[in-house]
Amino acid sequence: MTLPPRAHVTRNERRFRFGAAALPYLLISPTLLFVTVFTLWPSVRVLYDSLFLQNQAVQVPRFAGIENYTALFQDPAFREVIASTVIYVLATVPVSVLLALILALLLNRKFRALGFYRLAFFYPTVLPMVSAATIWLFMYTPGYGLVNVFLEFFHLPSQNWLGSTNLALIALIILGIWKQTGYFMIFYLAGLQGLPHDVFEAAQLDGASAIQTTRYLTLPLLMGTTLFVTTIAVVNAFETVDQIYIMTGGGPNNATAMLLFSLWQTLFSFLDVGTASALSVILIVVLLIFTATNFVYTERRATYE
Amino acid sequence: MLTRMARLPRSFLFPFALAALLIALAACAPAATPTPSTVTLTFYYPVAVPGPITQLIDGYITKFQQQNPSIKVNAVLSGGYGDTLTKIQTTIKGGGTPPDVAVLLSTDLYSLVDSNAVLPLDDNVKAAGGDSFLNDFYPAFLANSRYQGHIWSLPFQRSTPVLFYNKDLFKAAGLDPSKGPANFQEMVDAAKKLTKGDGSTWGLEISSDGIPYWLFQSFVIGNGTNVVGAGANKVTFDAPPTVQALQGFADLSTKYKVMPPGILQWANMPNDFVNGKAAMIWHSSGSLANILKQAKFDVGVSYTVGEKGYGAPTGGGNMYILKGIPADHQAAAWKFIQFMSSTDVQADWSTNTGYIAARQSAYTTQAMKDYIAKVPQAAVAPAGLKYAGAELATHNNAQIQKILGDAVQAVLTGKAAPADALKGAQQQADQVLAAFKD
C-alpha cells in the first residue's frame, strides 16, 4: 500500500484545494437544507409512518408492513377516489391547456381593448381559490345562482349542480378550468412572443397559409411551453383540495372526494395517521412518476428545437 | 455592546426600546393584582351559529373573573368544531400542552377518551351535589356525557332539529297554521298542498349535505328506533324501521314530489324558507333567531317527525376539561365550566343565540320568561326534548357518521336502494368498530 504523496502539498495549497472543493457544497447548502428539512425528511417520515397502524383504535403505533396499502386497495371508496381524481385530471388538463393556447393565439396580435381581454382572462388566476370557490358555490345555487339563471334564460331546466352525483364533479371541473386557463394563457403568450421571426417570414415568402403556419411552425416551436404547462396542470389537478372543502365536502356520496381531499379527511377528520401516510406515499409516487416521465420526454424533445 | 448600539440610528432602536418597555410592563402587571397566585386558563371555543358569539363569551368571562379574581380566562376562538378538535388532538400528539377547557361536540366523547385527552369530572360533580346537580340538566343533553361509569363533560351549547313552517302559506293552502304536522303522513299531505307545480314553492326542504346523518336521525327516531344506543362500539343502521325511514326521506322528492331532488345544502335552507321558496324546512333550533329576524311572514316552529310521530336527535357542544394540565388549573377549570353551564348564563346564552338552555331551571328565570313572552317560538324546542334521542356517537365517530351519511346520500341521489345502502353501511361500520372492545 502506497501512501499519497502528501509531502509535496504545502499546507496553503491543501487549504486552497479544500476550499475549492467545499465551495459548491457551501453554495447549495441553504437550498439543500430546506429541501432536506421540508421535502426529503417528511417524505421519508411519511413512508416510515405508512408502515405502521396508528389510528383511533391503535393509539400506540404498531408495525403492520404493507397492511395500510392492502387495506386501501381493497377499499371500494378508495377506488372511487382514484376514479374521480383520474376523471378530473383527464378533463381539466387537456381542456385548459388547449383553451389557453387558443386564447393566446387570439390575443397575440394588436386590436382595440387588447389589455382588457388579457386582464379578463387572467383575473381568475389572481383570485385565491377559496374566494373563487365561494363565488362559484353561490353561482351553482339552485334557484338563484347565476349558472341556473343562465340556463333558465335559454329555457333549459335548472340543475342542482353540487347536489347531484353526476354533476358535482363536472361543476368542479368547470371551476378548475376557469381558474387556471388564464394562467396557462400567459405562458403561451410569453412563448409566442419569444418565437424567432425569421422562420415565420420565410413561411410567409413561401406562401404558407395561416393554418399551415400554426400547424407546422407555431405549435412545434411552442412544445416546450406545452410540456411545462401540462406538468403544472397535472400537479394542480392532483392537488385539488380547497374548492372541494368549501363546495362539496367530498360529496354527494363521495362523488367529489379526490385524492388530496381524501388524505386531508383521513388525517384530520378520522385521525388515521397510518392510512393518511399511505395515501401521501401514493400521491408522491404518482407525481414523481409523472414528473420524471415528463422530464425525460422534455430532455429528448429539446434536441429538436 | 452599548456603545455599538448607540451608533445605530434612532429609528432602528425604537422597536427594541418599545419591546423592552412592554416586557418591563408585563413583568410589573402581576404584581399589581391583589392575589399573587393567579391561574390563567386557556379556553377554546368554536363558533357554529351566526350572531355576536365572541362578544357574548367575552361578557361571561368578564363576569366570571369578577367573581373569581384569582382566575384569568384566556378565550381563544378556535374555528369550527372540526378545527377545534383537530387543534387539540394534534397538540396532544405532538407532546404539547392542550387548552384547559374546550367546547367540543358532545359526540366527540369517545374519540377524546380513546386518545386519552380529557379528564373525568366525577369528583367535581360529586362535590357539587352529585345527582341533584346533574338532574337540572335535560337528560337528553347528558346522553353523550357518560361513558365507562364516568361523567366527562357538561352541556353548553345544545340544539335539536326543528320544523320551521310558513304560517301565511299554511293559511293560503287551507291548512291549520296553529300547529305543524304530527307525523310523516301529515307532513307529506301538508307538503302536497303547499307545493306549486312550477317549482316556485316547494312544500318541504330537508338538507342532506355536510352531516346528512343528523336530520336523517329525526326520521329514524320518529319511526320509533335509533341508530345508536347499545354501546359505543355498536350501531344499528339496517333495522327495518331505519330502512323505512330512509325510504320515506327519498320518497319526498321521488314519489310525492314535494321536495327538490338531489342533495340540498344546509346553508341554503334558511334562505329558501324566508324567501317563500320552501314552505317547511328542517333546521337547527339554533337558526331560530336568524330566521325570525329575516322572515317577513308569521313563522311557526314545530317538531321534526317520523311515521310514529315526533322525533329528533340532540346536537351541539359540551365543555370538556383536558388532561395534562396542572392541578390548580383543574380546580379553576371546573369552576369555569360550572359557571358557564349555570342557570343564569345558560338563560342569557339561549335568548341571545337560539341554543336550548342546557338546564331546566333556566326556563324559570325572569329573563327567559320575558323572552318567551316576546318570542313564543323559543319555547318549542326545549318542550320537544322529551321526543329527543341520542345523536350518533361512537368510537371513530367522524368515520361512522360519514358511513351513514354516505348511505343516505347514495339513496337520495338514486344510486342505491335503502335496504342495500344501509346493509352496506352496517358492514362497513361493524368493520371499523370491531377494533373497539366496548
XYZ file of C-alpha atoms in Angstrom:
743
model
C 0.000 0.000 0.000
C 1.402 3.329 -1.018
C 0.643 6.489 0.834
C -0.494 9.512 -1.157
C 2.381 11.877 -1.863
C 1.356 14.229 0.875
C 4.759 15.720 1.367
C 4.568 17.577 -1.961
C 1.466 19.528 -0.965
C 2.091 22.520 1.230
C -0.328 23.476 3.953
C -1.558 26.511 1.999
C -2.162 24.517 -1.121
C -4.117 21.954 0.846
C -6.259 24.647 2.366
C -6.903 26.054 -1.101
C -7.879 22.646 -2.521
C -10.231 22.031 0.363
C -11.782 25.454 -0.098
C -12.267 24.919 -3.815
C -13.915 21.575 -3.228
C -16.144 22.875 -0.461
C -17.348 25.977 -2.294
C -20.071 24.304 -4.410
C -21.394 22.474 -1.371
C -21.380 25.680 0.568
C -23.333 27.398 -2.212
C -26.044 24.761 -2.431
C -26.202 24.191 1.311
C -29.087 26.626 2.050
C -31.242 25.009 -0.646
C -30.098 21.569 0.380
C -31.011 22.320 3.967
C -34.515 23.459 3.030
C -35.100 20.576 0.651
C -33.902 18.124 3.292
C -35.942 19.587 6.134
C -39.144 20.342 4.247
C -39.188 17.791 1.428
C -36.852 14.838 1.846
C -37.254 14.254 5.573
C -41.077 14.487 5.519
C -41.164 12.104 2.547
C -39.009 9.567 4.363
C -41.008 10.036 7.541
C -44.322 9.572 5.751
C -43.015 6.416 4.099
C -41.983 5.136 7.527
C -45.330 6.072 9.128
C -47.222 4.358 6.334
C -45.821 1.030 7.528
C -47.472 1.414 10.950
C -51.039 1.154 12.150
C -51.841 4.339 14.053
C -55.428 5.469 14.460
C -58.253 5.871 16.970
C -58.185 2.162 17.835
C -54.397 1.853 17.858
C -53.065 4.821 19.802
C -49.506 3.477 20.065
C -48.141 2.875 16.531
C -47.864 -0.823 15.678
C -45.760 -2.128 12.792
C -48.015 -3.503 10.080
C -45.862 -3.832 6.950
C -47.898 -3.027 3.865
C -51.242 -3.560 5.621
C -52.265 0.094 5.195
C -51.724 -0.220 1.445
C -53.542 -3.535 1.027
C -56.476 -2.172 3.057
C -56.627 0.870 0.796
C -56.592 -1.110 -2.403
C -59.366 -3.380 -1.124
C -61.496 -0.392 -0.122
C -64.167 0.405 -2.741
C -64.246 4.028 -1.512
C -60.537 4.374 -2.412
C -61.275 3.120 -5.921
C -63.909 5.861 -6.211
C -61.330 8.397 -5.042
C -58.871 7.244 -7.717
C -61.614 7.230 -10.361
C -62.778 10.781 -9.638
C -59.169 12.023 -9.468
C -58.359 10.440 -12.843
C -61.538 11.874 -14.411
C -60.680 15.311 -13.023
C -57.113 15.121 -14.389
C -58.213 13.856 -17.808
C -60.883 16.540 -18.082
C -59.117 19.638 -16.753
C -55.622 19.175 -18.196
C -56.305 18.884 -21.953
C -59.217 21.335 -21.976
C -57.498 24.105 -20.059
C -54.212 23.706 -21.956
C -55.985 23.752 -25.330
C -58.197 26.685 -24.350
C -55.160 28.589 -23.074
C -53.375 28.020 -26.401
C -56.390 29.202 -28.414
C -56.831 32.288 -26.238
C -53.119 33.091 -26.511
C -53.209 32.775 -30.316
C -56.253 35.048 -30.460
C -54.790 37.632 -28.101
C -51.292 37.619 -29.611
C -51.975 40.456 -32.041
C -52.890 44.066 -31.915
C -56.505 45.146 -31.627
C -58.570 47.524 -29.534
C -59.149 46.733 -25.858
C -56.453 44.041 -26.035
C -55.383 44.795 -22.471
C -58.957 44.439 -21.269
C -59.308 40.952 -22.764
C -55.951 39.788 -21.446
C -56.910 41.058 -17.989
C -60.366 39.475 -18.181
C -58.927 36.045 -18.936
C -56.112 36.361 -16.435
C -58.026 37.658 -13.438
C -59.328 34.244 -12.175
C -55.660 33.385 -11.506
C -55.285 36.342 -9.182
C -58.268 35.311 -7.051
C -57.418 32.995 -4.176
C -59.017 29.582 -4.713
C -61.025 29.919 -1.505
C -62.694 33.127 -2.750
C -63.261 31.661 -6.196
C -64.854 28.557 -4.680
C -67.147 30.683 -2.517
C -68.246 32.717 -5.548
C -68.915 29.577 -7.585
C -70.707 27.961 -4.675
C -73.193 30.807 -4.917
C -73.289 30.678 -8.732
C -74.225 26.987 -8.595
C -77.032 27.530 -6.031
C -80.296 26.028 -7.275
C -82.928 28.695 -7.893
C -80.999 31.940 -7.726
C -77.441 31.042 -8.717
C -76.096 32.711 -11.856
C -75.477 29.417 -13.674
C -79.108 28.363 -13.283
C -80.445 31.800 -14.167
C -78.389 31.497 -17.371
C -79.810 28.032 -18.111
C -83.376 29.198 -17.470
C -82.876 32.127 -19.837
C -82.417 29.565 -22.609
C -85.377 27.559 -21.281
C -83.125 24.788 -20.051
C -84.042 23.096 -16.755
C -82.362 24.463 -13.607
C -79.895 21.974 -12.101
C -78.858 21.140 -8.556
C -75.192 21.260 -9.605
C -73.458 20.400 -6.361
C -76.268 18.163 -5.103
C -76.186 15.595 -7.868
C -73.624 12.796 -8.081
C -73.390 13.225 -11.854
C -72.996 16.991 -11.935
C -70.919 17.781 -8.840
C -67.613 16.611 -10.342
C -68.431 18.384 -13.615
C -69.151 21.558 -11.641
C -65.700 21.300 -10.021
C -64.079 20.603 -13.395
C -65.660 23.746 -14.874
C -64.370 25.812 -11.948
C -60.903 24.229 -12.293
C -60.706 25.072 -16.000
C -61.981 28.628 -15.466
C -59.475 29.169 -12.687
C -56.276 28.038 -14.418
C -56.754 28.678 -18.147
C -55.775 32.352 -17.869
C -52.606 31.396 -16.053
C -51.555 28.993 -18.802
C -52.521 31.574 -21.436
C -49.869 33.913 -20.007
C -47.183 31.249 -20.517
C -48.329 30.714 -24.098
C -48.372 34.471 -24.758
C -44.828 34.723 -23.438
C -43.854 31.708 -25.548
C -45.429 33.214 -28.676
C -43.642 36.499 -28.196
C -40.318 34.726 -27.840
C -40.606 32.867 -31.159
C -37.982 33.657 -33.847
C -39.287 35.983 -36.584
C -37.150 34.668 -39.445
C -38.872 31.290 -39.823
C -42.281 32.967 -39.977
C -41.027 35.426 -42.602
C -39.662 32.509 -44.604
C -43.016 30.731 -44.347
C -44.779 33.889 -45.491
C -42.472 34.144 -48.514
C -43.179 30.508 -49.329
C -46.892 31.317 -49.296
C -47.888 29.199 -46.293
C -51.455 29.710 -45.093
C -52.227 30.834 -41.526
C -53.359 27.319 -40.619
C -50.204 25.796 -42.078
C -48.027 28.252 -40.200
C -49.760 27.448 -36.953
C -49.728 23.702 -37.537
C -46.117 23.335 -38.724
C -44.334 26.235 -37.061
C -46.093 27.720 -34.055
C -47.222 24.510 -32.379
C -43.910 22.597 -32.650
C -41.986 25.670 -31.532
C -44.273 26.009 -28.507
C -43.732 22.382 -27.469
C -41.533 23.400 -24.535
C -44.251 25.677 -23.174
C -46.891 22.980 -23.663
C -44.899 20.427 -21.681
C -44.271 22.907 -18.897
C -47.905 23.976 -18.735
C -49.121 20.370 -18.831
C -46.907 19.470 -15.898
C -48.328 22.320 -13.855
C -51.874 21.396 -14.881
C -51.423 17.779 -13.809
C -49.893 18.726 -10.466
C -52.707 21.260 -9.927
C -55.303 18.614 -10.675
C -53.796 16.175 -8.178
C -53.548 18.863 -5.558
C -57.191 19.961 -5.798
C -58.484 20.387 -2.278
C -59.662 23.920 -1.307
C -62.700 24.028 -3.557
C -63.805 20.543 -2.505
C -63.615 21.532 1.154
C -65.688 24.651 0.512
C -68.149 23.476 -2.117
C -69.000 19.812 -1.614
C -67.122 18.328 1.332
C -66.309 15.392 -0.954
C -69.977 14.596 -1.559
C -72.573 13.814 -2.643
C -71.841 10.218 -1.740
C -68.072 10.622 -2.345
C -68.577 11.828 -5.925
C -66.022 14.617 -5.483
C -63.699 13.066 -2.886
C -60.397 13.339 -4.756
C -57.007 12.119 -3.574
C -55.724 15.114 -1.592
C -59.117 15.834 -0.028
C -59.433 12.210 0.976
C -55.959 12.399 2.520
C -56.932 15.510 4.492
C -60.121 13.866 5.695
C -58.371 10.637 6.692
C -55.793 12.508 8.743
C -57.625 15.439 10.303
C -61.162 14.119 10.485
C -60.622 10.394 11.044
C -57.253 10.844 12.832
C -55.926 7.820 10.967
C -52.201 8.573 10.632
C -51.231 5.215 9.069
C -53.745 5.319 6.229
C -53.133 9.024 5.619
C -49.379 8.353 5.334
C -50.027 5.562 2.838
C -52.202 7.941 0.806
C -49.401 10.542 0.887
C -46.884 7.983 -0.376
C -49.235 7.040 -3.217
C -49.680 10.723 -4.125
C -45.918 11.350 -4.037
C -45.183 8.272 -6.171
C -47.793 9.196 -8.789
C -46.477 12.747 -9.080
C -42.844 11.567 -9.154
C -43.546 9.111 -11.971
C -45.361 11.780 -13.943
C -42.713 14.456 -13.418
C -39.863 12.056 -14.229
C -41.539 10.866 -17.429
C -42.235 14.408 -18.442
C -38.678 15.473 -17.652
C -37.135 12.690 -19.722
C -39.513 13.435 -22.579
C -38.743 17.158 -22.449
C -34.998 16.491 -22.497
C -35.383 14.403 -25.626
C -37.590 16.979 -27.356
C -35.221 19.794 -26.530
C -32.616 18.492 -29.003
C -35.013 19.033 -31.938
C -35.707 22.648 -31.125
C -22.320 46.409 23.327
C -23.933 49.634 24.484
C -21.548 51.810 22.546
C -22.209 49.832 19.439
C -25.962 50.184 19.875
C -25.620 53.902 20.421
C -24.209 54.219 16.934
C -27.319 52.692 15.361
C -29.933 55.096 14.032
C -32.746 56.036 16.356
C -35.441 54.506 14.118
C -33.675 51.161 14.374
C -33.580 51.240 18.135
C -37.165 52.296 18.632
C -38.794 48.840 18.251
C -36.311 47.371 20.720
C -36.928 50.125 23.211
C -40.659 49.584 22.845
C -40.275 45.847 23.290
C -38.155 46.346 26.394
C -40.750 48.722 27.792
C -43.550 46.238 27.111
C -41.625 43.391 28.730
C -40.999 45.577 31.764
C -44.700 46.466 31.929
C -45.732 42.852 31.559
C -43.377 41.899 34.363
C -44.940 44.551 36.610
C -48.533 43.592 35.792
C -48.947 40.515 38.030
C -47.573 42.422 40.995
C -50.335 44.991 40.546
C -53.143 42.455 41.068
C -54.141 41.739 44.675
C -53.698 37.945 44.598
C -50.235 36.788 43.638
C -51.293 33.210 42.693
C -53.369 33.890 39.601
C -54.293 30.893 37.483
C -54.619 31.639 33.795
C -56.923 29.248 31.948
C -56.969 28.810 28.192
C -60.444 28.238 26.805
C -61.030 27.083 23.192
C -64.458 27.646 21.731
C -65.759 27.178 18.196
C -68.412 29.309 16.533
C -71.150 27.294 14.878
C -74.084 29.707 14.568
C -74.392 33.305 13.291
C -74.502 36.126 15.838
C -72.187 38.105 18.145
C -70.793 34.957 19.790
C -67.399 36.436 20.692
C -68.933 39.408 22.488
C -71.224 37.152 24.488
C -68.400 34.829 25.522
C -66.174 37.760 26.478
C -69.022 39.173 28.571
C -69.413 35.910 30.513
C -65.676 35.726 31.078
C -65.552 39.267 32.461
C -68.334 38.348 34.885
C -66.576 35.120 35.869
C -63.304 36.939 36.519
C -65.078 39.466 38.736
C -66.479 36.611 40.802
C -63.137 34.779 40.830
C -60.329 37.368 40.986
C -57.660 34.670 41.226
C -58.600 33.148 37.865
C -57.971 34.664 34.497
C -59.547 33.128 31.384
C -57.938 33.443 28.018
C -60.665 32.734 25.430
C -59.475 31.536 22.033
C -61.854 31.424 19.086
C -60.780 28.144 17.531
C -62.715 27.986 14.238
C -65.398 25.335 13.752
C -65.956 22.196 15.809
C -63.758 20.144 13.495
C -60.890 22.663 13.641
C -61.054 22.785 17.420
C -60.861 19.016 17.765
C -58.022 18.817 15.226
C -56.031 21.526 17.015
C -56.344 19.771 20.349
C -55.638 16.274 19.022
C -52.547 17.393 17.119
C -51.285 19.352 20.145
C -51.578 16.232 22.294
C -49.968 14.006 19.603
C -47.105 16.468 19.283
C -46.493 16.389 23.044
C -47.712 19.940 23.660
C -49.986 21.272 26.412
C -53.646 21.402 25.368
C -56.006 24.213 26.440
C -57.515 23.786 29.918
C -61.131 23.904 28.790
C -62.684 23.399 25.362
C -66.134 23.340 23.825
C -66.288 20.266 21.604
C -69.142 18.224 20.171
C -70.897 16.044 22.722
C -70.381 13.236 20.196
C -66.579 13.664 20.299
C -66.660 11.915 23.696
C -65.337 8.522 22.617
C -62.631 9.943 20.347
C -61.450 12.125 23.220
C -61.434 9.283 25.741
C -59.717 6.967 23.221
C -56.908 9.440 22.696
C -56.653 9.951 26.463
C -57.336 13.654 26.041
C -59.986 14.514 28.654
C -60.427 14.327 32.440
C -63.406 12.617 34.087
C -65.464 15.051 36.173
C -66.893 12.578 38.738
C -65.218 14.021 41.853
C -66.190 17.569 40.946
C -69.759 16.564 40.177
C -69.971 14.694 43.484
C -68.691 17.743 45.369
C -71.242 19.931 43.570
C -74.127 17.745 44.716
C -73.921 14.625 42.562
C -77.238 13.621 41.043
C -79.067 16.646 42.406
C -76.545 18.771 40.459
C -76.922 16.732 37.273
C -80.709 16.398 37.457
C -81.239 20.018 36.486
C -79.678 19.351 33.062
C -82.019 17.983 30.399
C -81.392 14.208 30.379
C -81.217 14.221 26.562
C -78.242 16.594 26.745
C -76.374 14.331 29.157
C -76.832 11.301 26.878
C -73.339 11.701 25.428
C -71.605 12.707 28.678
C -71.437 9.309 30.388
C -69.043 6.515 29.458
C -67.406 3.675 31.394
C -69.166 4.817 34.562
C -67.698 8.321 34.406
C -69.087 11.709 33.510
C -66.842 13.525 31.044
C -68.471 16.808 30.045
C -71.167 19.358 30.873
C -73.639 20.564 28.206
C -73.052 24.096 26.976
C -74.399 24.977 23.524
C -77.083 22.459 22.649
C -79.730 22.180 19.984
C -82.110 19.843 18.180
C -83.507 19.980 14.671
C -86.973 21.544 14.471
C -89.514 22.040 11.704
C -89.994 25.672 10.677
C -93.183 26.429 8.734
C -94.610 29.458 6.977
C -97.963 30.228 8.602
C -99.043 32.528 5.772
C -98.560 29.784 3.189
C -100.327 27.323 5.509
C -103.382 29.618 5.632
C -103.332 30.140 1.878
C -103.284 26.365 1.335
C -106.205 25.843 3.729
C -104.056 24.251 6.469
C -104.278 24.930 10.203
C -101.481 27.431 10.948
C -101.666 26.844 14.702
C -99.761 23.555 14.557
C -97.226 21.733 12.434
C -97.607 18.149 11.143
C -97.774 15.471 13.850
C -96.269 12.645 11.801
C -94.711 11.771 8.458
C -98.058 11.230 6.685
C -99.417 14.593 7.855
C -96.200 16.267 6.750
C -96.491 14.729 3.261
C -100.181 15.708 2.992
C -99.440 19.284 4.022
C -96.425 19.470 1.703
C -98.529 18.293 -1.256
C -100.973 21.159 -0.707
C -98.121 23.652 -0.307
C -96.100 22.605 -3.364
C -96.656 24.624 -6.522
C -96.070 22.602 -9.678
C -93.958 25.277 -11.384
C -91.161 24.917 -8.822
C -91.685 28.406 -7.337
C -92.636 26.938 -3.942
C -91.726 23.546 -2.569
C -93.761 22.076 0.269
C -90.675 20.922 2.136
C -86.886 21.122 2.090
C -84.617 18.939 4.215
C -80.882 19.330 3.649
C -78.586 16.350 3.220
C -75.070 17.748 2.689
C -72.361 18.123 5.343
C -73.647 15.848 8.120
C -76.651 14.094 6.495
C -76.904 11.560 9.318
C -78.209 14.244 11.724
C -81.515 15.172 10.098
C -81.904 11.556 8.975
C -81.886 10.583 12.647
C -85.069 12.658 13.060
C -86.866 10.289 10.660
C -85.369 7.265 12.432
C -86.232 8.406 15.972
C -89.691 9.414 14.709
C -90.035 5.852 13.436
C -89.590 4.635 16.991
C -85.967 3.464 16.869
C -82.439 4.876 16.785
C -79.156 4.066 15.047
C -77.170 4.033 18.308
C -77.697 3.156 21.930
C -76.364 -0.331 22.565
C -72.772 0.771 23.275
C -70.021 2.949 21.903
C -68.860 0.170 19.563
C -72.278 -0.729 18.150
C -74.590 0.833 15.611
C -77.841 -0.465 14.080
C -78.099 1.063 10.636
C -80.072 -1.696 8.886
C -83.088 -2.311 11.156
C -86.396 -2.336 9.215
C -87.745 0.927 10.745
C -84.462 2.646 9.751
C -84.717 1.325 6.170
C -88.316 2.553 6.168
C -87.155 5.967 7.388
C -84.648 6.299 4.563
C -87.277 5.185 2.027
C -89.556 7.940 3.375
C -86.793 10.565 3.109
C -86.168 9.613 -0.547
C -89.901 9.385 -1.372
C -90.346 13.074 -0.518
C -88.720 14.068 -3.798
C -89.147 10.953 -5.967
C -92.647 9.681 -5.095
C -94.511 12.620 -3.558
C -92.554 15.318 -5.442
C -92.888 17.795 -2.578
C -89.126 18.379 -2.199
C -86.465 19.300 -4.822
C -84.445 16.258 -5.978
C -80.786 15.619 -5.122
C -78.732 16.763 -2.183
C -79.916 20.057 -0.681
C -77.459 22.390 1.048
C -77.790 23.127 4.761
C -76.735 26.744 4.234
C -79.452 27.390 1.618
C -82.395 26.171 3.697
C -82.992 29.336 5.793
C -82.758 31.491 2.639
C -85.230 29.325 0.749
C -87.572 29.440 3.730
C -87.533 33.196 4.336
C -87.893 33.828 0.592
C -91.008 31.643 0.437
C -89.303 29.106 -1.831
C -89.860 26.394 0.767
C -92.985 26.321 2.937
C -91.435 23.989 5.532
C -87.796 23.273 6.379
C -85.974 21.167 8.929
C -83.129 23.079 10.535
C -81.300 23.528 13.808
C -83.200 25.230 16.616
C -80.086 27.414 16.747
C -81.214 29.114 13.500
C -84.397 30.467 15.130
C -83.123 33.975 15.936
C -81.724 34.408 12.432
C -84.880 33.141 10.689
C -87.192 35.315 12.788
C -85.046 38.340 12.003
C -85.267 37.781 8.236
C -88.758 36.364 7.656
C -91.472 38.820 6.577
C -94.244 36.364 7.492
C -95.501 34.574 10.583
C -93.032 31.759 11.400
C -94.308 28.584 13.025
C -91.983 26.185 14.847
C -92.848 22.529 15.359
C -91.033 19.211 15.685
C -89.398 17.026 13.101
C -91.348 13.822 12.501
C -91.244 10.170 11.565
C -94.070 7.750 10.845
C -94.908 7.243 14.515
C -94.785 10.908 15.465
C -92.277 13.472 16.689
C -88.627 12.576 16.924
C -85.234 14.314 16.814
C -81.615 13.756 17.800
C -79.820 16.219 20.048
C -76.854 18.188 18.764
C -74.250 20.742 19.745
C -71.291 21.142 22.050
C -70.275 20.342 25.628
C -67.460 21.645 27.792
C -64.546 19.312 28.487
C -61.537 19.677 30.800
C -58.371 18.498 29.083
C -55.833 16.098 30.537
C -52.241 17.074 31.245
C -52.969 20.438 32.861
C -51.689 21.334 36.392
C -53.868 20.504 39.431
C -54.622 24.153 40.303
C -55.795 24.626 36.708
C -58.134 21.656 37.043
C -59.912 23.195 40.018
C -60.163 26.568 38.256
C -61.361 24.902 35.067
C -64.156 23.148 36.945
C -65.231 26.492 38.465
C -65.294 27.948 34.985
C -67.379 25.242 33.317
C -69.735 25.237 36.304
C -70.186 28.972 35.776
C -70.707 28.649 32.014
C -73.343 25.953 32.477
C -75.047 27.831 35.325
C -78.728 28.718 35.141
C -78.235 32.445 34.504
C -75.512 32.109 31.886
C -77.458 29.385 30.073
C -80.632 31.525 30.077
C -78.750 34.507 28.657
C -76.841 32.379 26.134
C -80.092 30.805 24.925
C -82.010 34.071 24.450
C -79.094 35.574 22.530
C -78.293 32.659 20.231
C -81.230 30.281 19.889
C -79.390 27.403 21.561
C -81.560 25.480 24.004
C -80.556 26.256 27.600
C -78.940 23.098 28.952
C -80.660 23.430 32.347
C -84.364 23.176 33.008
C -84.132 25.866 35.712
C -83.046 28.374 33.042
C -86.640 28.385 31.809
C -87.903 29.539 35.223
C -85.720 32.673 35.272
C -87.407 36.036 34.735
C -85.115 36.869 31.817
C -86.167 33.713 29.993
C -89.855 34.176 30.817
C -89.748 37.706 29.408
C -88.016 36.463 26.285
C -90.510 33.658 25.668
C -93.429 36.072 26.184
C -91.957 38.099 23.338
C -90.797 35.143 21.169
C -93.105 32.208 21.928
C -91.377 30.116 19.226
C -88.364 29.819 21.536
C -90.347 27.619 23.915
C -90.955 24.924 21.284
C -87.517 23.295 21.091
C -86.991 22.777 24.852
C -90.520 21.370 25.218
C -89.684 18.895 22.443
C -86.670 17.445 24.229
C -88.888 14.682 25.567
C -89.081 13.369 21.979
C -85.307 13.589 21.531
C -82.954 10.619 21.175
C -79.168 10.394 21.370
C -77.128 11.758 18.480
C -74.987 9.208 16.643
C -71.809 8.895 18.718
C -69.357 6.001 18.710
C -65.654 5.348 18.655
C -64.087 6.668 15.477
C -67.082 8.941 15.305
C -66.278 11.004 12.221
C -65.846 7.882 10.127
C -69.027 6.199 11.400
C -71.066 9.361 10.859
C -69.688 9.586 7.329
C -70.561 5.953 6.570
C -74.211 6.575 7.498
C -74.202 9.958 5.730
C -72.867 8.365 2.536
C -75.637 5.734 2.609
C -78.252 8.490 2.999
C -76.761 10.457 0.087
C -76.485 7.349 -2.103
C -80.221 6.728 -1.688
C -81.238 10.369 -2.116
C -79.274 10.618 -5.368
C -80.829 7.391 -6.661
C -77.586 5.387 -6.631
C -78.802 2.675 -4.243
C -81.922 1.216 -2.656
C -82.363 1.981 1.076
C -82.043 -1.641 2.238
C -78.822 -2.234 0.247
C -77.237 1.072 1.189
C -77.917 0.606 4.896
C -76.800 -3.023 4.859
C -73.530 -1.944 3.267
C -73.163 0.859 5.800
C -73.766 -1.593 8.646
C -70.998 -3.887 7.350
C -68.543 -1.028 6.964
C -69.360 0.320 10.416
C -69.001 -3.140 12.003
C -65.592 -3.438 10.368
C -64.446 -0.059 11.723
C -65.872 -0.693 15.198
C -64.519 -4.258 15.503
C -61.267 -2.808 16.858
C -63.027 -1.423 19.960
C -63.970 -3.587 22.936
C -66.760 -1.534 24.492
